[in-house]
mmCIF file of C-alpha atoms in Angstrom:
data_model
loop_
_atom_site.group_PDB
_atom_site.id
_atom_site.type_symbol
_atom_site.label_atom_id
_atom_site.label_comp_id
_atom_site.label_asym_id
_atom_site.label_seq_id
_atom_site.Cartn_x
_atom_site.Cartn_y
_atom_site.Cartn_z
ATOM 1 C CA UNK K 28 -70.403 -109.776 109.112
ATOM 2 C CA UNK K 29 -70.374 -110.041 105.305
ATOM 3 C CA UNK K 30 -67.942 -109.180 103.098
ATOM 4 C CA UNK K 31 -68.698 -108.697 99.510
ATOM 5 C CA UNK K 32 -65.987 -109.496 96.872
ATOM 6 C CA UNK K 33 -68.116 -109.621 93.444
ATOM 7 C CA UNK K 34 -67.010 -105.927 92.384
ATOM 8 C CA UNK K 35 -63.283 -104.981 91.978
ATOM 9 C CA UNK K 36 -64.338 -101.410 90.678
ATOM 10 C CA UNK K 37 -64.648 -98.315 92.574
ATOM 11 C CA UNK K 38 -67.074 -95.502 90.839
ATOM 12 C CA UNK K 39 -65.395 -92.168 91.211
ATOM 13 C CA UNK K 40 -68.035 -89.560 90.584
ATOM 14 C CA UNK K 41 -67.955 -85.809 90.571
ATOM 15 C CA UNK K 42 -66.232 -83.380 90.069
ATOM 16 C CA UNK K 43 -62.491 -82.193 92.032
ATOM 17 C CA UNK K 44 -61.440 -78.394 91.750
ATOM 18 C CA UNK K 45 -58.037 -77.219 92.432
ATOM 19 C CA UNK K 46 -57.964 -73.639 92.788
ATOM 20 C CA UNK K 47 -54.574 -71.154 92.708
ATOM 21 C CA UNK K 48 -54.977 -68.994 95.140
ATOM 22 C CA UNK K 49 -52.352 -66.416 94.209
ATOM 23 C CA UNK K 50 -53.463 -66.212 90.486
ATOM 24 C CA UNK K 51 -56.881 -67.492 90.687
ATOM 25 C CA UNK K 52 -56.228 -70.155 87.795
ATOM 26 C CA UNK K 53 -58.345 -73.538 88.355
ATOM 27 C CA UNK K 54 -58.287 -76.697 87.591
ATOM 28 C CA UNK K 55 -61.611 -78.396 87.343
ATOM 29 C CA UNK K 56 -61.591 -82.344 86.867
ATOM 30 C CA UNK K 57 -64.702 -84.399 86.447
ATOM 31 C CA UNK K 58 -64.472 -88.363 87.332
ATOM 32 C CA UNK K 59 -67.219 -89.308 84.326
ATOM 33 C CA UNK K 60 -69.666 -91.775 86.446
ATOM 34 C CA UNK K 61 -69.866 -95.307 85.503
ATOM 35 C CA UNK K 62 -73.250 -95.854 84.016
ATOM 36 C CA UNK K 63 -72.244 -93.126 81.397
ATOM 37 C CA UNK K 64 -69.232 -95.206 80.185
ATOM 38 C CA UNK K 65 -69.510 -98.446 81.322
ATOM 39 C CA UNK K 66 -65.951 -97.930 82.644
ATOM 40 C CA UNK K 67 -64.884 -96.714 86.332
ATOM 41 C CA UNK K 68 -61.720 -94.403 85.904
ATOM 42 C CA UNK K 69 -62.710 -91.903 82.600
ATOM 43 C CA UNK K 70 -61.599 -88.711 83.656
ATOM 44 C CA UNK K 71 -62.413 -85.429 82.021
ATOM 45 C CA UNK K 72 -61.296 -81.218 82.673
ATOM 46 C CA UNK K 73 -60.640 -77.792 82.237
ATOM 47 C CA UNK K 74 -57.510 -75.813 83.346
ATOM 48 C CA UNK K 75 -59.449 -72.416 83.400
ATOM 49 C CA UNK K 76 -57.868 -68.678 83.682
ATOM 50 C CA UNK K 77 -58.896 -66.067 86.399
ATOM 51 C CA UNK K 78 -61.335 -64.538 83.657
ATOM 52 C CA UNK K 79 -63.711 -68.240 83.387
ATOM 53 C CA UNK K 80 -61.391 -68.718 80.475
ATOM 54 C CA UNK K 81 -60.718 -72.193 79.594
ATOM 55 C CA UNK K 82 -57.247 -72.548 78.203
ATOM 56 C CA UNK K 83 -56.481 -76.182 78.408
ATOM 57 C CA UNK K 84 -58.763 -79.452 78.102
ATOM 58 C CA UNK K 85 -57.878 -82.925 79.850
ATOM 59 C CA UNK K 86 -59.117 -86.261 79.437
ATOM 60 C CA UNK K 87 -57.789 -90.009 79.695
ATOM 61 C CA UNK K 88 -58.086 -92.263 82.611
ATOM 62 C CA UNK K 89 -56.801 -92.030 86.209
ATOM 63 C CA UNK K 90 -55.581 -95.524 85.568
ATOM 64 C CA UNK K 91 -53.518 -95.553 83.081
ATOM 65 C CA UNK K 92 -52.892 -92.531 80.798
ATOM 66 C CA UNK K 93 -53.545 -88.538 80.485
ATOM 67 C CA UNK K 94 -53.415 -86.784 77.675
ATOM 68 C CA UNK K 95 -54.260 -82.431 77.731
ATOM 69 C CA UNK K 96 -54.760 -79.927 74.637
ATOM 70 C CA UNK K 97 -54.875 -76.101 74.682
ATOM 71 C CA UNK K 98 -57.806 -74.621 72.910
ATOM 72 C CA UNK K 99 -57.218 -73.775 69.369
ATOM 73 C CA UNK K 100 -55.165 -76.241 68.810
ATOM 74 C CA UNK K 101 -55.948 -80.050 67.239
ATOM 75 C CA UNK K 102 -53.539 -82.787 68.411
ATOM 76 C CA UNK K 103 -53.902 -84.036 71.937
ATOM 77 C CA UNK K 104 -50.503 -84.239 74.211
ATOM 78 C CA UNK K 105 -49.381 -87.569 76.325
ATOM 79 C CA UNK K 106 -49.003 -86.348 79.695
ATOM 80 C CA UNK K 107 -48.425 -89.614 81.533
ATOM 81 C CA UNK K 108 -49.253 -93.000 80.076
ATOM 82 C CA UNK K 109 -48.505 -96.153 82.331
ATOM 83 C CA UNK K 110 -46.076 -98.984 81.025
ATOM 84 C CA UNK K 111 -48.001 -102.128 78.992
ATOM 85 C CA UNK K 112 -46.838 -104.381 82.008
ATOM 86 C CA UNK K 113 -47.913 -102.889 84.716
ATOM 87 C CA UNK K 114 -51.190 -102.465 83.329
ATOM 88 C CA UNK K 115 -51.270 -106.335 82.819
ATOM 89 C CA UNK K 116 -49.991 -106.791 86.385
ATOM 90 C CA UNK K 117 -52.711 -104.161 87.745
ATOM 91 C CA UNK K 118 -55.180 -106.393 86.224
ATOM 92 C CA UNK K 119 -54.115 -109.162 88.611
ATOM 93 C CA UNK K 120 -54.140 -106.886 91.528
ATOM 94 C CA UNK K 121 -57.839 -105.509 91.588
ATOM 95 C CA UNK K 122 -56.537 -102.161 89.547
ATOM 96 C CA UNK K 123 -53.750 -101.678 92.087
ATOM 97 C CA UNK K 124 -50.495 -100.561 90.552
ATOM 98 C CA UNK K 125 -46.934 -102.337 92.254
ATOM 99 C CA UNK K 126 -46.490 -98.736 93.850
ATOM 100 C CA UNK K 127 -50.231 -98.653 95.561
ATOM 101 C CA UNK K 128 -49.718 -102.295 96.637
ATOM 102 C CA UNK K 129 -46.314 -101.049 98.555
ATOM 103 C CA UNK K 130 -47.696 -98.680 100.562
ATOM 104 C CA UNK K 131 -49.591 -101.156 102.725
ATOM 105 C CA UNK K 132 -46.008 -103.118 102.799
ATOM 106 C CA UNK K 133 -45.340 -103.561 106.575
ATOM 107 C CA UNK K 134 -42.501 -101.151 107.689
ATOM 108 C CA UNK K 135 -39.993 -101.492 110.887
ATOM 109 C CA UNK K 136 -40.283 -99.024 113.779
ATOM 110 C CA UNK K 137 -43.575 -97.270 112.713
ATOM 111 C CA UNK K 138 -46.170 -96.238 115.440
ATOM 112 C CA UNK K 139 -48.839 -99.055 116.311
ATOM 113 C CA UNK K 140 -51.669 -97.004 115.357
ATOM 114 C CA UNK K 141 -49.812 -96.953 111.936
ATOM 115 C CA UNK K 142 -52.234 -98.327 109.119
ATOM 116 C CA UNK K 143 -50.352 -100.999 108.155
ATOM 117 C CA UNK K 144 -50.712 -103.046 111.277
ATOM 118 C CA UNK K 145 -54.684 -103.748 110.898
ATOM 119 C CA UNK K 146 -54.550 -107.345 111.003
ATOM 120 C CA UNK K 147 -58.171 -107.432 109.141
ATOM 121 C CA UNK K 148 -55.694 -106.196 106.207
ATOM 122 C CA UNK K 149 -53.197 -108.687 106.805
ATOM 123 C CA UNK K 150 -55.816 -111.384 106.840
ATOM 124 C CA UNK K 151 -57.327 -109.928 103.668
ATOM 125 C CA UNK K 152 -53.978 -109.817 101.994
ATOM 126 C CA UNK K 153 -53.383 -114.026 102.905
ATOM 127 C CA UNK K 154 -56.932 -114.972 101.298
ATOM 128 C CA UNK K 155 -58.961 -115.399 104.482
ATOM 129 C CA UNK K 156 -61.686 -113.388 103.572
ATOM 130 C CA UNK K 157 -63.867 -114.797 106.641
ATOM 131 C CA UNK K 158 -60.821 -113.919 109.090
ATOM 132 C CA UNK K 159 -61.000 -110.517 107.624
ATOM 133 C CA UNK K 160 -64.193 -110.073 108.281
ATOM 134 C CA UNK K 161 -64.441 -111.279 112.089
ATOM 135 C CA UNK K 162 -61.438 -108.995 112.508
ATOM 136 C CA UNK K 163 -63.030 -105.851 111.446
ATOM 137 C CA UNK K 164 -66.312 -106.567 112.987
ATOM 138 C CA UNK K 165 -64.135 -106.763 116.576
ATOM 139 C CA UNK K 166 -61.924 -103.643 115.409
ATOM 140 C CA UNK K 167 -65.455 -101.833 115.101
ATOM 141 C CA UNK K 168 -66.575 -102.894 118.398
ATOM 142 C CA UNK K 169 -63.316 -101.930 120.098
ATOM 143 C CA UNK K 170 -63.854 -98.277 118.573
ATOM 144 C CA UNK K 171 -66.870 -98.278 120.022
ATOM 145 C CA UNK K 172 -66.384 -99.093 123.498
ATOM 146 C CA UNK K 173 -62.995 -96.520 123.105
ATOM 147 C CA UNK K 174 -65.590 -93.828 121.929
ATOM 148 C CA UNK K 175 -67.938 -94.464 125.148
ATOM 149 C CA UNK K 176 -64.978 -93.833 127.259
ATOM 150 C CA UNK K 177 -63.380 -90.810 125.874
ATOM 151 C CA UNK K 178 -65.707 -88.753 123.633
ATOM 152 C CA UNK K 179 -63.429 -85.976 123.644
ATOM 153 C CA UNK K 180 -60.031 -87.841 121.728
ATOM 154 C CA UNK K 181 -57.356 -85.883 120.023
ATOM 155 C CA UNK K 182 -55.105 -87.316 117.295
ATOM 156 C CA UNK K 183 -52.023 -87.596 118.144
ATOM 157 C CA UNK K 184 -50.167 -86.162 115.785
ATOM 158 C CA UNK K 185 -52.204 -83.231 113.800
ATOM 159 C CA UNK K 186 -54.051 -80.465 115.485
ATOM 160 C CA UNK K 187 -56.872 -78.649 113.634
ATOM 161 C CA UNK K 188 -55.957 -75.835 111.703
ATOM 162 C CA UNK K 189 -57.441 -73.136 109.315
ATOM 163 C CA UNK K 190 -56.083 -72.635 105.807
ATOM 164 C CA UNK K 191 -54.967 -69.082 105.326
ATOM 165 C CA UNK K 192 -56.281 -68.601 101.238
ATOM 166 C CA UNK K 193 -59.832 -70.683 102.110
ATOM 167 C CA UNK K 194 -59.991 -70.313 105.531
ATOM 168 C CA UNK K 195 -61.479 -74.010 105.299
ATOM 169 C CA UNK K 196 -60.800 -75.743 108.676
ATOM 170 C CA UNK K 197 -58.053 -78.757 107.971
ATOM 171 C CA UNK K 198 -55.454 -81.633 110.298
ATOM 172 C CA UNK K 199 -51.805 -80.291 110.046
ATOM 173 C CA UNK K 200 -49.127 -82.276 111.518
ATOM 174 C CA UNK K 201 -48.657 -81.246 115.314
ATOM 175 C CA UNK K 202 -44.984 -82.460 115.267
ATOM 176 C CA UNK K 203 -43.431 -85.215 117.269
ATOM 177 C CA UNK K 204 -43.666 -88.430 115.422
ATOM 178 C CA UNK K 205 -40.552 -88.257 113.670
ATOM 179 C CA UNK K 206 -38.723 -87.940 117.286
ATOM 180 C CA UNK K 207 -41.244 -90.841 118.446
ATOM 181 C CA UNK K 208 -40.001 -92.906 115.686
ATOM 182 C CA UNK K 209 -36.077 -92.189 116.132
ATOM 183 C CA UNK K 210 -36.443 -92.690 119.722
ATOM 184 C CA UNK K 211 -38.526 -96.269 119.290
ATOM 185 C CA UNK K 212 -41.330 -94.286 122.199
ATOM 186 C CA UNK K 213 -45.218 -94.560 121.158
ATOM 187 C CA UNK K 214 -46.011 -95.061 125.221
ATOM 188 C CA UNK K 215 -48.466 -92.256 124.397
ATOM 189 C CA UNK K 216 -49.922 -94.130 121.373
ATOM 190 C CA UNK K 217 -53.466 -95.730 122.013
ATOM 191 C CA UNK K 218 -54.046 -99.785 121.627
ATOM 192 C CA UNK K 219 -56.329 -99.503 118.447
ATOM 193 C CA UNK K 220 -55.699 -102.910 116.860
#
């Protein structure tokens, strides 16, 4: 297995609408694509009325700082700009902000399919790139042979749904986690690491 660490950046590229359904307002952002820039996180959008109207313009980067202005008018609003140290401290991280790196913190009493307990991660995290990378190759082959013997899986805690305004089929939470959790019980939850 080979894992490549010469590349820190991600290229985000496209474009993400967020529609109201009630009003029919949307929001239309466009991740600008790398070899236009030279950077990996310039962002660009519209906030456009129910009539194709645009009333408000966005730009900035998802990394660090927003700024919006309505049309017809000339200065350019801060929306969210991200603290000078934390950007330094990002830049020691591989773009990961203090918050991002937390959520991979390991947590007491969480299920053992949770995330957070792939030990390719964990080896990742401690510098052993080559541990990391004989982990995942046998966390892919134990998928595998778990596919083979039950095509059919369900997750465990979601069941497929429909949205009501898109009618797009999505997971929603099934219930029964939270209980699972309080009651320290995942005897149901599959042996995935």
């Amino acid at each position: 297995a080979v894992v490549s660490t010469q590349s820190t950046g991600n290229d985000q590229e496209g474009t993400i609408t967020i529609t109201n359904h009630k009003t029919g307002d949307q929001g239309s952002l466009y991740f600008v694509p790398y070899k236009t820039t030279k950077h990996f996180t310039k962002i660009k959008g519209d906030i456009i009325d129910s009539n194709g109207t645009i009333k408000v313009m966005v730009k900035g980067d998802w990394t660090s700082h927003y700024t919006y202005r309505r049309v017809g008018e000339e200065a350019w609003t801060d929306v969210w700009t991200l603290p000078a140290d934390i950007l330094e401290d990002k830049k020691k991280y591989y773009g990961f902000s203090s918050f991002a790196i937390q959520l991979n913190e390991e947590e007491e009493g969480v299920a053992p399919t949770d995330s957070r307990h792939r030990p390719d991660q964990r080896y990742l995290e401690h510098g052993d790139v080559e541990g990391a990378a004989d982990e995942k190759l046998r966390l892919e082959e134990k998928q595998r042979a778990r596919r083979k013997v039950s095509k059919n899986a369900e997750p465990q805690w979601f069941k497929v749904g429909e949205d009501p305004d898109t009618h797009e089929r999505y997971h929603m939470y099934s219930g029964g986690y939270w209980d699972a959790k309080r009651k320290q019980d995942f005897s149901t939850s599959p042996d995935i690491f």
